[in-house]
Every structure is written in C-alpha cells, then in structure tokens.
Amino acid sequence: MPLLGLLPRRAWASLLSQLLRPPCASCTGAVRCQSQVAEAVLTSQLKAHQEKPNFIIKTPKGTRDLSPQHMVVREKILDLVISCFKRHGAKGMDTPAFELKETLTEKYGEDSGLMYDLKDQGGELLSLRYDLTVPFARYLAMNKVKKMKRYHVGKVWRRESPTIVQGRYREFCQCDFDIAGQFDPMIPDAECLKIMCEILSGLQLGDFLIKVNDRRIVDGMFAVCGVPESKFRAICSSIDKLDKMAWKDVRHEMVVKKGLAPEVADRIGDYVQCHGGVSLVEQMFQDPRLSQNKQALEGLGDLKLLFEYLTLFGIADKISFDLSLARGLDYYTGVIYEAVLLQTPTQAGEEPLNVGSVAAGGRYDGLVGMFDPKGHKVPCVGLSIGVERIFYIVEQRMKTKGEKVRTTETQVFVATPQKNFLQERLKLIAELWDSGIKAEMLYKNNPKLLTQLHYCESTGIPLVVIIGEQELKEGVIKIRSVASREEVAIKRENFVAEIQKRLSES
Amino acid sequence: MPLLGLLPRRAWASLLSQLLRPPCASCTGAVRCQSQVAEAVLTSQLKAHQEKPNFIIKTPKGTRDLSPQHMVVREKILDLVISCFKRHGAKGMDTPAFELKETLTEKYGEDSGLMYDLKDQGGELLSLRYDLTVPFARYLAMNKVKKMKRYHVGKVWRRESPTIVQGRYREFCQCDFDIAGQFDPMIPDAECLKIMCEILSGLQLGDFLIKVNDRRIVDGMFAVCGVPESKFRAICSSIDKLDKMAWKDVRHEMVVKKGLAPEVADRIGDYVQCHGGVSLVEQMFQDPRLSQNKQALEGLGDLKLLFEYLTLFGIADKISFDLSLARGLDYYTGVIYEAVLLQTPTQAGEEPLNVGSVAAGGRYDGLVGMFDPKGHKVPCVGLSIGVERIFYIVEQRMKTKGEKVRTTETQVFVATPQKNFLQERLKLIAELWDSGIKAEMLYKNNPKLLTQLHYCESTGIPLVVIIGEQELKEGVIKIRSVASREEVAIKRENFVAEIQKRLSES
C-alpha cells in the first residue's frame, strides 16, 4: 500500500491535488445533483415536508446523510489518520454499535443522560456507544488482554443539542489510538503526543499547539488551594471551560454556583493562568504550595520526563504545559492533553471558524479495572482525533475556494459516435473492467456523442475510447484525451495495453 | 491507489500471500493474546461471568467484537469489493445508523418485527437501519436525486435469532451497489451481474453460479397456475425456501399452511424445477400457459435481452435462469438474482460449510416512489455482497490451514543490546516515523536484546535497526534482517535511505 505518511506534508499536498479539480471545470449532471445534497439535507431538516402531512422524509434530528462529496474528503483524511496509526504499530479492531447499558453507566459523569438507549424489546437493556474508550476497556477486561496497541475508527452517538453549524452532530465519527499495558513511565505517553503532531502536521491545518497537564497536578492544585475534596470533580469541570469562557465567568460559576470560597477561587486563578514549556515544570517544582503536595510532585516528575522524550522526538516546541487544562471526563488519572489550532484558518473571504480542540487524550489507569471482577488494572494512555471538526474545516475551505472534488475514480469512458454500437461498447467495457481499469459508459442504446463527451468533462474522466463504423472497419479503437482533445487510433488488440501505459504515466 | 482489481485472481493471490504468514512462525505475546480473542468472546457470550454476580462483562446478544485478526481479513476483502465498485464508477455515501421508525415500516414484509427500536427519550421514534436499500431510496426521494450510481458499506442490525456458527449475527456489515435512474432496459441490470462475477472471481471462493429470475415471471407463473392474487406474496415466500427445503416440504407448507389447492401447487412444482440458460427462456416463451400472461412475457423479454448482454460481457456461462428463485423481499419488481457457491469449499480436514447465498439483488422500481410525496418513481437495480459469509469462509479456511495473519504492518524495529540507550532509540524511531516508515520499539528503558528480537519474530517485523555502544562510537547503525539474521553496519546519516531502499525492494 502507498506510504501516505512518507513526507506527510508533500503527500497531503499531492492528495489534495488529486482530490481537488480546478474550479473552472463546470460540474453538471449527477455531480451537480450531489453537490446540492448537503444543502437539501439541511433544508429538509429545518422544514417539514408539507405535501405529505403524515410522513416527513428526513434524517433523525442531529444526523445527516454523507453525500459522495463528504465521503471523498473523509476517505482522504481518514486514510492519513489511519496510516499514521499503522506507522506506530497499531492494530485495528471494532466493537458493536451498542453495549449493555450497565457497561456504559457511571463512566461519563454528568453526560450519562446523553446516551441513546434502545427500546426494551424483551431482552437485554442496551445503549448506543458514547465513545470508543469504554468499549475498549470492556474488551480488554473481558478478554483478559494485558497489553495492546490498537486504533479504532467508528461512529458514536450522543443526544446532545446539535449545533450543526460547527460540525457537531448526534452521530459522529471518532478515531482513537490507545496503548494498554504496564510499561516504563512516559514512553507511550510521549508517543501519543508524537502521533498527534504527525497527524496535525500531515493534515496541514495550520499551526497548532498541544496543551499538556496532569490530573494529579490539577488535583494537587485544588488541594493546596483549599478546594474541599468533594468539590474536585465539579471544580475540574468548571476549569475545563476556560478555553471557551473568561476567567471571571469561570470564577463566578465556581463561587456562586458551586459554593467555592472566593479566596480559594483566586488562588486557583493564579495557577490556571500559567502556561509554558519545561521551565514552567521546573518553576512549579519550586512552588511553595504545590511542592508540598505528593500527587502534584508525581505529576510534575512525569511531565519533566515527558518533556525530555518530546525533545528527543523533536516536538517539544509544539507542547505547552498549561495549568488551565483539566479535561472533563472522569476516567483520566495522569497526563492529559488537548490540541488546538493556533490560528483559525481564515483566509481572504473565509468566515472565521470556531472549531475548538482538534485532538485530545490522556492516561486512564483505572478504567479497565472497573470491568475486571477482581479489579485488576491495565494502565492505558490514548488519544482521539477530532475528525468531524477536521472534516468541517477542510470542507469549509474547499467551499470558500470553490474547489470541486471528483466523487468517482473512473479513468476511461467508452463512447460511440454512431447508432447501434451498444454491443461493441459492452464488449469493450468488459475488456477494460477485466483488465482492472475503471470504466463507465452511458446506459443508453444510442447516446449522442456530445452527451457522452460532456459526461466525461463534467465528471473528470480523463480518457475516452471511441468505437464507430470507421474504427470497426479499420480494426482500431480511437483513444481521446479529454483535456487536450487529441485523438489517436490504436489497433483493437493493443488498446488496453495502450490505456494502461497512459494511465501509469499520468 | 493500487489497482486491486487489476487481474483480480492474481491480485487476490498476492493479497493473500501478504496476508498470510507461514504457519510455522510461532505466534506469541500480544499476537497470541489476540488469536484467542474470538474464542474468549464466544465463551463469554455463552456463560455468565460468575465472579461478579451483579455485572456480566459481555457484548450484547448476537453481537461480537472484531479482533485485529478479523479486521485484517475484513479489510482485505472489503478493499477488493470496494475497488470493484469504484471500477464501475460508483460513488461512496453513508446514511445515519438509525432512521425515523416510519421510514422503515412496511418495507420488509414479515420481517419488520426484527427491527431494533430506540427508546423514546422524548423526541422522534427511531429504529436502527435494517438494510442499506431503504435508506438509499429515502435519500434519493428526500434529495430529489433522479440518477445515481453509488456504493455503501455499513453495518445493519436485525433482531434475528443468531446462528453464530454460520456467521450470522444481529449486527453485520453490508456492501451494496445500486444504479438509480431511468435507462434503456437491462444495461444496468447486466452490469450488476458483471460486478457480482468480478467480485466472486476475485475473491477466489471456488466455482459459483448466479441464479436469475424475474418477479414478473414469478407472478405470471402464480397467475397461470391458479394462485389467487391475495396469496402471491405468501406463496412467493414459500418458494423462496426451495434452496433450503425439499420440494415436498415446500409443497406441504403451501397446501397445508397457506391453503393452496394441491393441483395448483403441483402446477407450480412443474415450473420451479426448471433451470437452464437462454434456451430455457426461449422454451418458456413457447410455454402454452406462461405465454398467455402479459407480465411473464415482459419478464421473459427482458431476460432474453439480459442474456444477450451477459454473453457480450463473457459471463453467460455463470448465469442460470432458475424458476425457483423468488427472493423474499417485497420491494423487487423485475429481474432478481442470487449467487451461490457451487461447491462448499471443503478441503482435506475442513468441516463442510453451509453458507447459503453469497450475493444477491434485483430491480426495485417502486421503492423510491414510496417516499416521494407525489409518488414519482426512480427505477433502481442493485446488489448486495454477503460479506459476512465471505469473511466466515475465508476465516474458516485460514483456521483449518493453521494460517496466521499479521495484524500490524510494522516494517522496522528499533533495538539496542545495551542498557541506557532509550534516548538513542527515541531519536532513531522519530527519524523513521518522520520518514514515513512503520516502526516500533519496546516501551522499556532497558529491554533485553533477546526479548526485542523475539518480538520481531513473533509479530513478523522484517527489519531491525540496532544502536549500541559500538555503533554509537563508530557513527553507524546496524541493520538486521530478521529472516536471514544478516547484519550490516550503515553510516548513521544514511540509515533511513538504506531502509527505504530495502523496503522498496522487498
């Protein structure tokens, strides 16, 4: 298979150039139909179908169809992500779309109410999976697997209020990479950050930064600031909003809604404004309060080691130790991280994008143990690529630039200038298919030549083979380049070889 | 992208040779863990976990996890199927996992009770999709698409009693190809049969046959035999069982359970034993009773034309006109077909496989109109590849032959013979990853050399790069071939290029 990761930037550039056709090529017929699909879907989601009162034709709330245009963009992006996961030795796996309800309960904190439950039709109580991490932990415990490096690409479902404009849906795709097993500290953790860097660089989304912190530092900070232990998770969830809310609003929430003493909130405020490189780690080691907390010291020790490995990987400049990073999910136990785009990729004429984080993850050493009858732990660290947001960014860019995308890969079109050549066309196209060449023809007995050539131009097919009376008489096939409109006659018996030669050269 | 379809048989053979490692290579460590996963899953599905009485760790009834072994086999098979669909100019698309319940009702006849409904959590009533055809028809109608050639690979869910031994689950993958639009007769239909032939040949599952019939011939046959029109669908569903049940049992069902007059049943019996090539089509044109039925004549006319096109495609010998083929689903309106393997692929030591049909489909000209407010029709014809059965056959073969499969694609392992070389290993592996090379190392500060080499052998990694005291002193990296155990020293600055050279040669 092609090494998509080989020189990621250049590979991606070449992918994009394959993917994108010049905006001047007009896009008609079936292709035009498709390019309107996304809008049609939205429209039909917004307004009920009035002609048939008893039955609205739509997709369920918060979901959508993926048109061929969407699929092409997705396929290219997922190929790049998966080839990076494979480059790091990960195995693929999959789990069912639904799990026993009890497998998922008490894993997601406040968000459990957002789960889709299945109707009780006489059997087990089931829920659609909410992420890929809990099913992975269940898999490890169930099969007593103590060590595994795996990736998993799949849909998950959450009953959130859909904010479709930012690319958030109730059904969405996740791309996870995780390393399970007991290893020497920070080596797998550093690899997770390396993977995030490789993917975000490879996708050419612009400059990015990965914020890093450690759950133990967060908890230690809470402890030394005087947060009661019972409030740790609630305050953690407030802190997690700092990327979307100003400090004064977060402070207000903590004090007024969550009953934190104002002076405790202010002490936290001093910490969460700190971010920097490895020197901030050193500085925190000297911090008079934090250095008194055993947990925080453990976290700081690991971060120091992590930065050492990140330097060896050549990515330390992409990483920022950020005390405001908290991560909402309950199950994290150690290092946590989140990648953000440094500049919204706004170019002339583009609307500003607010896409939030594009990748995130962390260490969760306790989750597998929750599924093990004897509580045996399997330490895990992993990451999730926010592919839906990435799809959205790439699609928006293409839309702004008016870039069209080929939704088929057809290489050769079989045409005729005369009537009554269906049989010859069928014979020719079968030869092409049997030789592995991607070929199409019109499903008409007697199509017009102009209609056939127009189909090639509108769908981006580069080559046409033409069979007509003259060609039949002379025992040749005409090969036409759609771009240059040049035609050459090739002996019937050589035409497949000639086409293969041309395709391999292009 | 590689032309997987180029010379399908040879391509598949080469795929398989990549996929399968010699059975002599012992499979240990993480790999061994994984090879036991499938069994563990089944075991845990069969018996409840006794140690933790309140909580059974399992996947829902009729579902299973897909281990890395499963995934590798699936990926190769799906690649071949999808590349065939693309060779025929199909676009990809996807629809949500669930639909409005009313979208799915009254589409599947008796089977509607097997649908998974979602719990009413205050919103729309939803059901998991039951196939990919009805969502496709809904998509066409909703977006007013009149013409489209698409493929769709995705999971569907049916609450059937799972017979796991034959590879039937409640969650399974479907691979559909469909052509929607008004075209000249039988051209797209013939292409569907060509695609089925290409895929089944490419997969090398052994000899196969595609049974063909037409819903109008089935209905015409019922009419001229004297079946009351109200019983058409019920008798159709009995006839559909002829591939699993003897004629006398089917006759018994029709007469005793469904109240058909015995002489009517016997007349049907005369017809459904007929199968053959285009000559049987001619023969039926002359049939004194059938030739009196307008519908049947239309169907026979189309079949005659179909056979003409199949001959031009060079696949007529694979197709059998079979009057016993009825297809259970309500929505078929014209030609129908079903591919069966001619010999169960039993070889020495293999258990006989009963896998039923491996691909099927037909024409459904009325389904899209059911979703259109004004009933506008979009004629469709399509096929579904029974990939779950194909996965099962391939997995069983590999199991019988003791063939092991590589679940990772790692090309290079970074090893050291001495302690305190973690930093050097991290620098080396980052260089490999940044050059697009698939590389792994052990997550240990000081692993033993034997452990490292053993990991390569057990997981099938072909190359090892070694860095130790001597190499560091001499400014070289040692490259070792795992198979030949040969080692050469390469200058540090040239080692990536040397590895790329070796990988491109292998």
PDB file of C-alpha atoms in Angstrom, chain A residues 146-267:
ATOM      1  CA  LYS A 146      -2.962  -7.093  29.372  1.00  0.00           C
ATOM      2  CA  LYS A 147      -1.127  -5.407  26.531  1.00  0.00           C
ATOM      3  CA  MET A 148      -2.400  -3.970  23.259  1.00  0.00           C
ATOM      4  CA  LYS A 149      -1.763  -1.090  20.905  1.00  0.00           C
ATOM      5  CA  ARG A 150      -4.886  -0.572  18.841  1.00  0.00           C
ATOM      6  CA  TYR A 151      -6.713   2.004  16.779  1.00  0.00           C
ATOM      7  CA  HIS A 152     -10.436   2.160  16.295  1.00  0.00           C
ATOM      8  CA  VAL A 153     -12.382   4.253  13.804  1.00  0.00           C
ATOM      9  CA  GLY A 154     -16.124   4.203  14.249  1.00  0.00           C
ATOM     10  CA  LYS A 155     -19.332   6.052  14.845  1.00  0.00           C
ATOM     11  CA  VAL A 156     -20.510   7.084  18.302  1.00  0.00           C
ATOM     12  CA  TRP A 157     -23.806   8.633  19.320  1.00  0.00           C
ATOM     13  CA  ARG A 158     -24.664  11.374  21.824  1.00  0.00           C
ATOM     14  CA  ARG A 159     -28.049  13.020  22.336  1.00  0.00           C
ATOM     15  CA  GLU A 160     -26.562  16.487  22.631  1.00  0.00           C
ATOM     16  CA  SER A 161     -28.311  19.552  21.327  1.00  0.00           C
ATOM     17  CA  PRO A 162     -26.838  19.603  17.867  1.00  0.00           C
ATOM     18  CA  THR A 163     -25.016  22.762  16.843  1.00  0.00           C
ATOM     19  CA  ILE A 164     -24.759  21.776  13.244  1.00  0.00           C
ATOM     20  CA  VAL A 165     -23.050  24.951  12.134  1.00  0.00           C
ATOM     21  CA  GLN A 166     -19.882  23.986  13.982  1.00  0.00           C
ATOM     22  CA  GLY A 167     -19.918  20.436  12.671  1.00  0.00           C
ATOM     23  CA  ARG A 168     -21.353  18.865  15.807  1.00  0.00           C
ATOM     24  CA  TYR A 169     -23.869  16.112  15.227  1.00  0.00           C
ATOM     25  CA  ARG A 170     -25.546  13.468  17.351  1.00  0.00           C
ATOM     26  CA  GLU A 171     -23.918  10.786  15.227  1.00  0.00           C
ATOM     27  CA  PHE A 172     -20.249  11.303  14.589  1.00  0.00           C
ATOM     28  CA  CYS A 173     -17.019   9.526  13.787  1.00  0.00           C
ATOM     29  CA  GLN A 174     -14.202   9.009  16.284  1.00  0.00           C
ATOM     30  CA  CYS A 175     -10.614   7.973  15.559  1.00  0.00           C
ATOM     31  CA  ASP A 176      -8.891   6.606  18.620  1.00  0.00           C
ATOM     32  CA  PHE A 177      -5.407   5.281  19.272  1.00  0.00           C
ATOM     33  CA  ASP A 178      -4.578   3.704  22.631  1.00  0.00           C
ATOM     34  CA  ILE A 179      -1.716   1.857  24.250  1.00  0.00           C
ATOM     35  CA  ALA A 180      -2.688  -0.541  27.032  1.00  0.00           C
ATOM     36  CA  GLY A 181      -0.138  -2.200  29.272  1.00  0.00           C
ATOM     37  CA  GLN A 182       2.316  -1.742  32.110  1.00  0.00           C
ATOM     38  CA  PHE A 183       5.415  -0.001  30.717  1.00  0.00           C
ATOM     39  CA  ASP A 184       8.177   2.315  31.836  1.00  0.00           C
ATOM     40  CA  PRO A 185       6.824   5.793  32.548  1.00  0.00           C
ATOM     41  CA  MET A 186       6.013   8.326  29.842  1.00  0.00           C
ATOM     42  CA  ILE A 187       7.321   6.366  26.831  1.00  0.00           C
ATOM     43  CA  PRO A 188       3.859   5.510  25.444  1.00  0.00           C
ATOM     44  CA  ASP A 189       2.542   8.891  26.593  1.00  0.00           C
ATOM     45  CA  ALA A 190       5.222  10.668  24.569  1.00  0.00           C
ATOM     46  CA  GLU A 191       4.349   8.529  21.528  1.00  0.00           C
ATOM     47  CA  CYS A 192       0.705   9.632  21.769  1.00  0.00           C
ATOM     48  CA  LEU A 193       1.797  13.266  21.567  1.00  0.00           C
ATOM     49  CA  LYS A 194       4.115  12.432  18.670  1.00  0.00           C
ATOM     50  CA  ILE A 195       1.185  10.867  16.821  1.00  0.00           C
ATOM     51  CA  MET A 196      -0.969  13.932  17.372  1.00  0.00           C
ATOM     52  CA  CYS A 197       1.820  16.108  15.951  1.00  0.00           C
ATOM     53  CA  GLU A 198       2.312  13.864  12.917  1.00  0.00           C
ATOM     54  CA  ILE A 199      -1.388  13.845  12.105  1.00  0.00           C
ATOM     55  CA  LEU A 200      -1.951  17.567  12.592  1.00  0.00           C
ATOM     56  CA  SER A 201       1.166  18.406  10.567  1.00  0.00           C
ATOM     57  CA  GLY A 202       0.187  15.936   7.879  1.00  0.00           C
ATOM     58  CA  LEU A 203      -3.283  17.424   7.541  1.00  0.00           C
ATOM     59  CA  GLN A 204      -1.831  20.919   7.034  1.00  0.00           C
ATOM     60  CA  LEU A 205      -4.489  22.618   9.094  1.00  0.00           C
ATOM     61  CA  GLY A 206      -2.132  25.436  10.039  1.00  0.00           C
ATOM     62  CA  ASP A 207      -0.087  25.961  13.179  1.00  0.00           C
ATOM     63  CA  PHE A 208      -1.188  24.135  16.301  1.00  0.00           C
ATOM     64  CA  LEU A 209      -0.292  23.742  19.937  1.00  0.00           C
ATOM     65  CA  ILE A 210      -0.793  20.831  22.301  1.00  0.00           C
ATOM     66  CA  LYS A 211      -1.641  21.796  25.867  1.00  0.00           C
ATOM     67  CA  VAL A 212      -0.434  19.293  28.452  1.00  0.00           C
ATOM     68  CA  ASN A 213      -1.220  18.892  32.117  1.00  0.00           C
ATOM     69  CA  ASP A 214      -1.627  16.034  34.582  1.00  0.00           C
ATOM     70  CA  ARG A 215      -4.742  15.098  36.545  1.00  0.00           C
ATOM     71  CA  ARG A 216      -2.586  14.717  39.633  1.00  0.00           C
ATOM     72  CA  ILE A 217      -1.321  18.289  39.239  1.00  0.00           C
ATOM     73  CA  VAL A 218      -4.915  19.507  38.826  1.00  0.00           C
ATOM     74  CA  ASP A 219      -5.991  17.655  41.966  1.00  0.00           C
ATOM     75  CA  GLY A 220      -2.864  18.741  43.841  1.00  0.00           C
ATOM     76  CA  MET A 221      -3.529  22.335  42.844  1.00  0.00           C
ATOM     77  CA  PHE A 222      -7.108  22.049  44.109  1.00  0.00           C
ATOM     78  CA  ALA A 223      -5.878  20.564  47.380  1.00  0.00           C
ATOM     79  CA  VAL A 224      -3.242  23.232  48.084  1.00  0.00           C
ATOM     80  CA  CYS A 225      -5.673  25.996  47.125  1.00  0.00           C
ATOM     81  CA  GLY A 226      -8.168  24.689  49.669  1.00  0.00           C
ATOM     82  CA  VAL A 227     -10.865  23.130  47.467  1.00  0.00           C
ATOM     83  CA  PRO A 228     -12.780  20.533  49.516  1.00  0.00           C
ATOM     84  CA  GLU A 229     -12.183  17.075  48.013  1.00  0.00           C
ATOM     85  CA  SER A 230     -15.917  16.605  47.467  1.00  0.00           C
ATOM     86  CA  LYS A 231     -15.851  19.534  45.041  1.00  0.00           C
ATOM     87  CA  PHE A 232     -12.797  18.371  42.996  1.00  0.00           C
ATOM     88  CA  ARG A 233     -14.739  16.995  40.002  1.00  0.00           C
ATOM     89  CA  ALA A 234     -17.210  19.888  39.917  1.00  0.00           C
ATOM     90  CA  ILE A 235     -14.448  22.488  40.010  1.00  0.00           C
ATOM     91  CA  CYS A 236     -12.496  20.469  37.461  1.00  0.00           C
ATOM     92  CA  SER A 237     -15.439  20.701  35.115  1.00  0.00           C
ATOM     93  CA  SER A 238     -15.579  24.498  35.605  1.00  0.00           C
ATOM     94  CA  ILE A 239     -11.852  24.835  34.895  1.00  0.00           C
ATOM     95  CA  ASP A 240     -12.368  22.770  31.744  1.00  0.00           C
ATOM     96  CA  LYS A 241     -14.458  25.632  30.347  1.00  0.00           C
ATOM     97  CA  LEU A 242     -11.560  28.097  30.425  1.00  0.00           C
ATOM     98  CA  ASP A 243     -10.942  27.669  26.700  1.00  0.00           C
ATOM     99  CA  LYS A 244     -14.441  28.939  25.959  1.00  0.00           C
ATOM    100  CA  MET A 245     -15.145  31.277  28.917  1.00  0.00           C
ATOM    101  CA  ALA A 246     -13.233  34.144  30.500  1.00  0.00           C
ATOM    102  CA  TRP A 247     -11.656  33.598  33.900  1.00  0.00           C
ATOM    103  CA  LYS A 248     -14.076  35.952  35.630  1.00  0.00           C
ATOM    104  CA  ASP A 249     -17.052  33.923  34.381  1.00  0.00           C
ATOM    105  CA  VAL A 250     -15.475  30.657  35.420  1.00  0.00           C
ATOM    106  CA  ARG A 251     -14.644  32.196  38.797  1.00  0.00           C
ATOM    107  CA  HIS A 252     -18.253  33.350  39.124  1.00  0.00           C
ATOM    108  CA  GLU A 253     -19.520  29.824  38.367  1.00  0.00           C
ATOM    109  CA  MET A 254     -17.175  28.303  40.943  1.00  0.00           C
ATOM    110  CA  VAL A 255     -18.039  30.764  43.674  1.00  0.00           C
ATOM    111  CA  VAL A 256     -21.743  31.382  43.084  1.00  0.00           C
ATOM    112  CA  LYS A 257     -22.949  28.105  41.560  1.00  0.00           C
ATOM    113  CA  LYS A 258     -20.550  25.672  43.161  1.00  0.00           C
ATOM    114  CA  GLY A 259     -20.084  27.405  46.529  1.00  0.00           C
ATOM    115  CA  LEU A 260     -16.307  27.809  46.457  1.00  0.00           C
ATOM    116  CA  ALA A 261     -14.794  30.370  48.831  1.00  0.00           C
ATOM    117  CA  PRO A 262     -13.681  33.443  46.812  1.00  0.00           C
ATOM    118  CA  GLU A 263     -10.122  33.342  48.150  1.00  0.00           C
ATOM    119  CA  VAL A 264      -9.812  29.682  47.120  1.00  0.00           C
ATOM    120  CA  ALA A 265     -11.027  30.607  43.638  1.00  0.00           C
ATOM    121  CA  ASP A 266      -8.441  33.388  43.444  1.00  0.00           C
ATOM    122  CA  ARG A 267      -5.644  31.033  44.442  1.00  0.00           C
TER     123      ARG A 267
END
